[in-house]
Amino acid sequence: MESEEVSSLKLPRIATKRGGAVSPSLANFSGGSLAAAEPEEPVSPCGQMFCQPNMNCYILCTLGFKNPINLPEFRKTMEESLVKHKRFHSVMKKNAKGTDVWVPTEVDIDAHIFEPSGFSKEDFAAPHFVKNYIADLATAPSMSFSRPLWECHVLNGTSGHAAAHMVLLMHHSLGDGTSLMSLLLASTRRVEHPDMLPSIPSKRKKQTAALHTFLLSSLWKNFLIAWNTMIGLAYLFATVLWLKDSDTKIKGHAGEGMAQKSVMFASISLDDMHLVKEALNGTINDVFMGIVGAGLHRYLESHYNALENPAGEPESRGEKRKVEGVTQIHGTVQNGVVNHRKNTSKLNCLRIRATVLINNRPSPGLQELASMMDGGSQSPWGNRLGSLIFPIPLKYYSDPLDRIRAAKKTSDRMKASLEGAFTYYSGAFLMSITGPVLPTRIVEQLTLRTTLAVSNVPGPMEPVMFGGNPIVDIYAFTTGAPQSLSVFFQSYAGKASLVALTSRDLIPDPDTLCHYMVDALQEMKRAVLLLRQDSK
């Protein structure tokens, strides 16, 4: 399956339509009064790292709207919500001690809102216009640090079920993905109840056990935490020093962060994911990692089969057959002969791991953020990210649910570990001694020795609107890391989306990869239904 591409968009053609003076509603953002209300704040260690040339990362969040975007109303909404947050009206400077700090400044809202120029209505309506626009934006020149590090791109007249799109581009130094998503959601309201904030998924509260059971479980839990932390850190240090992933078609290299990108969105059923996770007593993250592993397995298998079939003989994706009561697709069909998993042993020997960034600080609640943007106190902010290395369950499993069980086993071990917290605090301590160059180099080595990045950021549970305009889609991802593949999971209003960001030269067909992942979830769903039938 080949990726359907259109000609690359040229970002130099994008121009800002300026509307004159700063809105009076921004008078409280004048340098003097704001500086008195908000003192300078030091840039977090992770924020300094994200400003280094070899780790210059951005977060792109794309909102699809039901109706065209009314620019005057949109500007007003931005002024009354996001712009009021301290990071969105501050610039990064060095103080007298040479330390990077956030300094409040005046915001010209029109300098941050962009409308593409030089495109026709037919260009906007092209099927892949938004995807190609975002892909080019992901590798656009860095923002100027002379103004707040964010901007909005308004795309009216787009095709599909979204009449318009807003692409919010934010430098990663502003905050981690979870905090920035929470901030964005605090600027929205429910469609059915315009006065209410959206609700987001919350963790289930654990039941309180008896005292003797609690003491025994606490001892065992502390032992597991100590053991898993020791094993995880040993694995992490080995990766930084010498242990690297297998060289495959999807493995990136230094400088990959600024390579030309391709972006693909794929819709998946959140109900199906809940069905699978409940059957295995797992989590959405376990199912997500399972389908990522299944998709990569099939993608690499098709790649190796193509290398062994260079003459281009007729080939299809395979035939369906019953294996242990589960209908699966096995092998490829060449000249009418089914080749069942001829590259299974090769795939089983591959080491493919994902870099996972975790937030070590609970993000402010939506109520707190909404109050803050209405003039309340500015809560503590910044990136407090730790690193984990997640082995992808890549090998062949006759039962597709075994792949999720393998992911769950790894996830459970990482939950009972302090590895993420250790990486953050040790990195912050090292940065206070050596500055950002050495810690950034260590993180770069970590990402270069792994294959991909994964992330899961939950969205609101019900439809929401921004500035009175209902949102139909939310897609978010991070760019700038030296990896050729990143896979992101985003939930919204009972739906779920996969976002695959790939280097165009190494993985030119992200649609194929997403298709394999979607197929894998359906295969897992069928396996669960068969198990239920057998249990009756």
XYZ file of C-alpha atoms in Angstrom:
536
model
C 0.000 0.000 0.000
C 1.502 3.305 -1.042
C 1.056 6.558 0.814
C -1.159 9.056 -0.987
C 0.817 12.292 -0.991
C 0.378 15.708 -2.502
C 3.110 18.147 -3.256
C 4.900 19.480 -0.178
C 3.544 22.726 1.211
C 5.883 25.686 1.351
C 5.692 27.399 4.709
C 7.410 30.587 3.501
C 4.102 31.269 1.720
C 2.371 31.496 5.095
C 1.840 35.086 6.176
C 0.173 36.723 9.170
C -2.783 38.990 8.567
C -2.182 41.655 11.169
C -5.072 43.582 12.606
C -3.402 46.639 14.058
C -2.919 47.565 17.708
C -3.053 45.212 20.638
C -6.559 44.661 22.012
C -7.437 46.783 25.070
C -8.229 43.549 26.890
C -4.493 42.943 26.917
C -3.707 46.149 28.782
C -2.926 44.145 31.916
C -0.166 42.435 29.942
C 1.917 45.575 29.665
C 5.480 45.013 30.763
C 5.436 47.104 33.941
C 2.168 45.994 35.551
C 2.675 42.359 34.613
C 6.228 42.279 35.895
C 4.993 43.608 39.220
C 2.294 40.931 39.408
C 4.448 38.058 38.136
C 8.140 37.859 39.038
C 10.683 36.204 36.805
C 10.735 32.404 37.038
C 13.657 30.111 36.226
C 13.247 27.842 33.229
C 12.873 24.222 34.346
C 15.752 21.794 33.635
C 13.689 19.985 30.998
C 12.725 23.337 29.489
C 16.408 24.231 29.097
C 17.085 20.857 27.497
C 14.301 21.368 24.937
C 15.994 24.606 23.845
C 19.257 22.907 22.859
C 19.902 22.685 19.084
C 20.019 18.861 19.091
C 16.807 18.510 21.131
C 14.670 21.406 19.908
C 11.186 19.991 20.477
C 7.728 21.357 19.718
C 4.201 20.209 20.521
C 1.572 20.456 17.782
C -2.088 20.201 18.740
C -4.625 20.231 15.907
C -8.289 20.958 16.578
C -10.880 20.202 13.910
C -13.946 22.460 14.113
C -17.489 21.814 13.000
C -17.913 25.354 11.638
C -15.553 27.809 9.928
C -13.405 29.814 12.340
C -14.517 33.399 12.872
C -11.181 35.168 13.283
C -12.347 38.149 15.409
C -14.131 35.788 17.816
C -11.161 33.432 17.755
C -8.753 36.235 18.706
C -11.048 37.285 21.523
C -11.227 33.731 22.866
C -7.447 33.379 22.741
C -7.007 36.664 24.637
C -9.458 35.581 27.322
C -8.005 32.096 27.780
C -4.581 30.813 26.710
C -2.860 34.192 26.510
C -3.629 34.801 30.186
C -1.415 31.891 31.187
C 2.019 33.064 32.269
C 3.936 30.897 29.792
C 1.910 32.278 26.896
C 2.805 35.883 27.727
C 6.453 35.389 28.740
C 9.740 35.270 26.868
C 12.879 33.355 27.747
C 15.894 35.495 28.668
C 19.063 35.281 30.727
C 19.197 37.202 33.978
C 22.251 38.921 35.507
C 23.522 35.548 36.775
C 23.338 34.007 33.315
C 20.363 31.810 34.264
C 17.507 31.221 31.809
C 14.319 32.778 33.192
C 10.777 33.495 32.019
C 10.113 37.231 31.791
C 6.526 38.544 31.387
C 6.036 40.655 28.293
C 3.385 42.350 26.219
C 1.589 40.104 23.707
C 0.622 41.177 20.207
C -2.044 38.553 19.512
C -1.913 39.159 15.766
C 1.775 38.256 15.701
C 0.841 34.757 16.871
C -2.138 33.963 14.633
C -1.299 32.903 11.097
C -3.489 32.446 8.043
C -1.872 30.627 5.119
C -1.670 32.783 2.015
C -1.050 31.759 -1.559
C -3.423 28.774 -1.526
C -6.674 28.415 -3.451
C -9.954 27.016 -2.125
C -9.179 23.821 -4.009
C -5.865 23.540 -2.139
C -7.623 23.799 1.227
C -10.194 21.218 0.168
C -7.563 18.693 -0.978
C -7.812 15.439 1.028
C -4.283 15.620 2.448
C -3.862 19.376 2.754
C -4.087 19.479 6.570
C -1.760 16.485 7.032
C 0.854 17.900 4.681
C 0.559 21.355 6.223
C 1.150 19.904 9.692
C 4.022 17.753 8.437
C 5.781 20.783 6.963
C 5.059 22.818 10.075
C 6.740 20.093 12.159
C 10.064 20.830 10.449
C 9.671 24.580 9.946
C 12.456 26.914 11.161
C 12.601 27.463 14.905
C 10.551 30.230 16.479
C 12.163 33.481 17.504
C 12.884 33.602 21.242
C 12.204 37.346 21.185
C 8.475 36.689 21.679
C 6.325 34.047 23.465
C 7.022 30.614 22.012
C 3.666 29.702 20.519
C 1.567 30.400 17.457
C -1.778 29.414 15.919
C -2.397 28.504 12.296
C -6.008 28.874 11.147
C -7.103 26.720 8.202
C -10.620 27.499 6.989
C -12.384 25.572 4.229
C -10.729 22.198 4.831
C -12.254 18.942 3.585
C -13.776 16.096 5.598
C -16.153 16.390 8.531
C -14.169 19.340 9.949
C -14.937 22.642 8.222
C -11.835 24.273 9.712
C -8.693 23.391 11.634
C -6.591 25.244 14.157
C -2.984 24.090 14.579
C -1.501 25.232 17.885
C 2.293 25.092 17.746
C 4.019 25.356 21.136
C 7.647 25.042 22.116
C 8.104 22.125 24.507
C 9.832 24.404 27.018
C 6.405 25.897 27.816
C 5.337 22.704 29.576
C 4.816 18.972 29.201
C 2.088 17.553 26.984
C -0.282 16.628 29.804
C -0.157 20.108 31.359
C -0.573 21.893 28.035
C -3.500 19.653 27.071
C -5.107 20.390 30.448
C -4.590 24.106 29.858
C -6.208 23.875 26.427
C -9.170 21.910 27.797
C -9.635 24.491 30.559
C -10.263 26.983 27.738
C -13.123 24.857 26.349
C -16.685 24.245 27.506
C -19.085 21.375 26.978
C -21.289 21.605 23.898
C -24.443 20.500 25.726
C -23.655 22.551 28.858
C -21.790 25.724 27.777
C -21.183 26.807 31.376
C -19.439 23.585 32.388
C -15.836 22.491 32.008
C -15.175 19.148 30.295
C -14.488 16.035 32.312
C -11.396 13.918 31.784
C -10.755 10.258 32.661
C -9.653 9.687 36.261
C -7.932 6.813 37.975
C -10.003 4.379 39.960
C -9.637 4.593 43.724
C -8.224 1.472 45.310
C -10.192 -0.181 48.054
C -8.727 -0.062 51.560
C -7.637 -3.477 52.846
C -7.473 -4.783 56.410
C -4.529 -3.660 58.564
C -2.522 -6.923 58.488
C -3.126 -7.313 54.767
C -2.117 -3.696 54.234
C 1.183 -4.163 56.141
C 2.123 -7.315 54.235
C 1.235 -5.785 50.896
C 3.223 -2.645 51.763
C 6.342 -4.686 52.535
C 5.997 -6.621 49.307
C 5.257 -3.457 47.343
C 8.347 -1.677 48.714
C 10.505 -4.682 47.876
C 9.157 -4.727 44.312
C 9.743 -0.990 43.934
C 13.361 -1.306 45.073
C 14.009 -4.320 42.847
C 12.267 -2.942 39.747
C 13.984 0.427 40.145
C 17.400 -1.238 40.305
C 16.679 -3.370 37.218
C 15.200 -0.426 35.308
C 18.127 1.887 36.040
C 20.653 -0.777 35.052
C 18.801 -1.186 31.758
C 18.694 2.591 31.301
C 22.427 3.068 31.956
C 23.259 0.207 29.590
C 21.200 1.889 26.873
C 22.942 5.242 27.344
C 26.382 3.607 27.219
C 26.178 0.843 24.598
C 22.904 -1.124 24.307
C 21.079 -0.072 21.156
C 18.113 -1.292 19.159
C 18.442 -3.424 16.044
C 19.091 -1.622 12.778
C 15.810 -1.818 10.900
C 13.900 0.109 8.277
C 12.287 2.250 10.984
C 15.418 3.015 13.029
C 16.396 6.684 12.948
C 19.778 8.368 13.330
C 21.319 11.648 14.434
C 19.721 14.654 12.749
C 16.439 12.825 12.201
C 14.569 15.461 14.212
C 14.653 17.939 11.325
C 14.117 15.413 8.525
C 11.056 15.855 6.299
C 8.004 14.374 7.994
C 4.834 12.544 7.076
C 1.761 12.562 9.314
C -1.144 10.135 9.318
C -4.271 10.049 11.472
C -6.306 6.882 12.004
C -9.555 6.497 13.935
C -9.969 3.515 16.225
C -12.802 2.355 18.437
C -12.402 3.331 22.074
C -15.185 0.875 22.932
C -13.161 -1.948 21.373
C -10.121 -0.933 23.413
C -12.204 -0.961 26.600
C -13.584 -4.387 25.662
C -10.070 -5.811 25.274
C -8.611 -4.158 28.372
C -11.427 -5.355 30.602
C -11.081 -8.906 29.337
C -7.397 -8.904 30.346
C -7.794 -6.731 33.467
C -5.397 -4.256 31.890
C -5.374 -0.602 30.919
C -5.830 1.422 27.749
C -2.050 1.882 27.721
C -1.564 -1.897 27.675
C -3.874 -2.237 24.670
C -2.187 0.721 22.979
C 1.287 -0.808 23.329
C -0.085 -4.143 22.147
C -1.489 -2.730 18.913
C 1.710 -0.720 18.341
C 3.699 -3.953 18.631
C 1.329 -5.806 16.320
C 1.417 -3.009 13.747
C 5.227 -2.852 13.751
C 5.441 -6.643 13.471
C 3.279 -6.687 10.355
C 4.971 -3.628 8.859
C 8.473 -5.082 9.246
C 7.302 -8.491 8.095
C 5.933 -7.001 4.873
C 9.216 -5.111 4.441
C 11.345 -8.248 4.767
C 9.006 -10.171 2.481
C 9.372 -7.412 -0.114
C 13.188 -7.646 0.137
C 12.984 -11.377 -0.536
C 10.594 -10.763 -3.420
C 12.484 -8.071 -5.383
C 11.094 -9.141 -8.749
C 7.710 -7.856 -7.714
C 5.715 -11.066 -7.949
C 2.051 -10.722 -7.131
C 1.689 -10.475 -3.391
C -1.264 -9.960 -1.107
C -1.540 -9.423 2.615
C -2.243 -13.101 3.289
C -5.019 -15.514 3.986
C -7.175 -16.038 7.014
C -6.977 -19.269 8.939
C -7.887 -20.600 12.382
C -5.109 -20.791 14.966
C -6.140 -21.879 18.452
C -9.663 -20.641 17.845
C -8.532 -17.201 16.649
C -8.934 -15.989 13.088
C -5.696 -14.322 11.981
C -3.862 -13.256 8.872
C -0.681 -15.251 8.410
C 2.070 -14.911 5.883
C 1.885 -13.589 2.355
C 0.626 -15.055 -0.892
C 3.182 -15.275 -3.697
C 2.291 -16.927 -7.040
C -0.670 -18.562 -5.352
C 1.428 -20.223 -2.640
C 0.949 -19.134 0.967
C 4.215 -18.409 2.755
C 3.427 -18.682 6.489
C 5.607 -16.451 8.616
C 8.866 -17.103 6.810
C 10.452 -14.132 8.640
C 9.161 -15.027 12.099
C 12.581 -16.012 13.474
C 14.144 -12.816 12.124
C 11.496 -10.649 13.771
C 11.748 -12.553 17.054
C 15.440 -11.618 17.276
C 14.900 -7.884 16.795
C 15.239 -5.459 19.693
C 12.842 -2.555 19.254
C 12.104 -0.256 22.178
C 10.143 2.913 22.751
C 11.173 5.990 24.697
C 8.367 7.034 27.016
C 8.329 10.389 28.804
C 6.290 10.430 32.011
C 5.079 13.392 34.040
C 6.405 13.294 37.625
C 4.020 15.986 38.828
C 0.219 15.832 38.889
C -1.009 18.419 36.421
C -3.222 21.233 37.725
C -6.925 20.409 37.572
C -9.177 21.984 34.968
C -11.001 23.998 37.623
C -7.709 25.393 38.907
C -6.531 26.305 35.413
C -9.859 27.911 34.517
C -9.733 29.969 37.729
C -6.150 30.968 36.953
C -7.124 32.246 33.504
C -9.927 34.253 35.102
C -7.395 36.072 37.253
C -6.642 33.484 39.912
C -3.191 32.561 41.210
C -0.650 31.147 38.767
C 0.073 27.581 39.875
C 3.531 25.974 39.676
C 4.357 25.068 36.099
C 7.026 23.513 33.947
C 8.318 20.255 32.515
C 8.962 17.559 35.094
C 9.535 14.656 32.762
C 11.252 11.376 33.458
C 12.274 8.736 30.932
C 11.330 5.070 30.613
C 12.385 2.500 28.045
C 9.547 0.211 26.968
C 10.425 -2.983 25.035
C 7.894 -3.376 22.234
C 6.257 -6.853 22.172
C 7.330 -7.505 18.589
C 7.659 -11.279 18.277
C 5.009 -13.499 16.750
C 2.147 -14.606 19.004
C -0.360 -17.212 17.892
C -2.874 -15.608 20.250
C -3.039 -11.824 19.612
C -4.018 -11.234 23.241
C -0.625 -12.556 24.344
C 0.916 -9.418 22.901
C -1.158 -7.295 25.278
C -0.313 -9.622 28.155
C 3.381 -9.066 27.397
C 2.877 -5.292 27.309
C 0.921 -5.440 30.579
C 3.720 -7.378 32.278
C 6.230 -4.692 31.324
C 3.853 -1.876 32.257
C 3.122 -3.380 35.686
C 6.848 -3.582 36.403
C 7.357 0.065 35.446
C 4.451 1.205 37.599
C 6.121 -0.470 40.604
C 9.353 1.463 40.047
C 10.915 4.860 40.760
C 12.813 4.867 37.478
C 10.887 7.812 36.013
C 11.300 9.952 39.133
C 15.009 9.078 39.383
C 15.708 10.110 35.788
C 14.047 13.491 36.323
C 15.675 14.402 39.646
C 19.101 13.060 38.702
C 18.928 14.965 35.422
C 17.936 18.161 37.213
C 20.803 17.695 39.674
C 23.317 17.061 36.889
C 22.073 20.109 34.995
C 22.549 22.312 38.075
C 26.220 21.266 38.106
C 27.181 21.009 34.445
C 24.549 23.054 32.636
C 22.180 21.706 29.954
C 24.712 20.435 27.391
C 25.748 17.166 29.076
C 22.236 16.094 30.240
C 20.892 16.878 26.776
C 23.615 14.739 25.214
C 22.667 11.840 27.519
C 18.978 12.122 26.602
C 19.922 12.317 22.925
C 21.945 9.098 23.244
C 18.971 7.473 24.936
C 16.635 8.365 22.083
C 19.164 7.488 19.372
C 19.638 3.995 20.822
C 15.893 3.355 20.877
C 13.608 3.166 17.850
C 10.461 5.146 18.473
C 8.582 7.390 20.881
C 5.066 6.730 22.180
C 2.640 8.897 24.114
C -0.926 8.703 25.378
C -2.727 11.893 26.383
C -6.421 11.512 27.306
C -8.835 14.146 26.072
C -12.286 15.213 27.303
C -14.965 12.574 27.692
C -17.730 14.624 26.046
C -17.884 16.969 23.012
C -16.486 20.424 23.761
C -16.307 23.762 22.015
C -13.709 26.503 21.820
C -15.036 30.017 21.402
C -18.539 28.629 20.768
C -17.339 26.465 17.865
C -17.779 22.689 18.462
C -14.618 20.593 18.187
C -14.937 17.375 16.184
C -11.314 16.131 16.296
C -8.233 16.525 18.468
C -4.780 15.380 17.340
C -1.603 16.069 19.296
C 2.020 15.025 18.842
C 5.595 16.081 19.585
C 8.326 16.690 17.038
C 12.052 17.440 17.153
C 13.441 14.279 18.774
C 16.055 12.319 16.760
C 13.723 9.406 15.981
C 12.126 8.415 12.707
C 8.856 7.197 14.215
C 6.516 8.516 16.897
C 3.084 7.083 17.656
C 0.560 9.018 19.718
C -2.809 8.013 21.121
C -5.498 10.632 21.677
C -8.993 10.057 23.068
C -11.887 12.460 22.682
C -15.636 12.157 23.339
C -15.786 8.369 23.171
C -13.536 8.223 20.103
C -9.843 7.511 19.792
C -7.197 8.427 17.247
C -3.742 7.208 16.360
C -1.231 9.759 15.073
C 1.874 8.457 13.338
C 4.697 10.950 12.723
C 7.408 9.476 10.510
C 10.535 10.496 8.658
C 9.541 10.647 5.019
C 12.723 9.018 3.712
C 12.607 5.997 6.059
C 8.859 5.439 6.491
C 7.116 7.031 3.503
C 3.855 5.118 4.077
C 2.580 5.830 7.613
C -0.936 5.032 6.388
C 0.105 1.396 5.961
C 1.500 1.273 9.488
C -1.666 2.829 10.943
C -3.780 0.396 8.931
C -1.920 -2.550 10.450
C -2.500 -1.170 13.955
C -6.224 -0.716 13.347
C -6.431 -4.267 11.970
C -4.580 -5.573 15.029
C -7.199 -4.103 17.374
C -9.985 -5.776 15.402
C -8.112 -9.067 15.596
C -7.778 -8.683 19.372
C -11.479 -7.872 19.666
C -12.380 -11.060 17.769
C -10.126 -13.045 20.082
C -11.922 -11.643 23.149
C -15.344 -12.455 21.676
C -14.243 -16.015 20.922
C -12.979 -16.412 24.473
C -16.361 -15.275 25.779
C -18.137 -17.760 23.540
C -15.891 -20.601 24.717
C -16.502 -19.703 28.370
C -20.268 -20.001 27.998
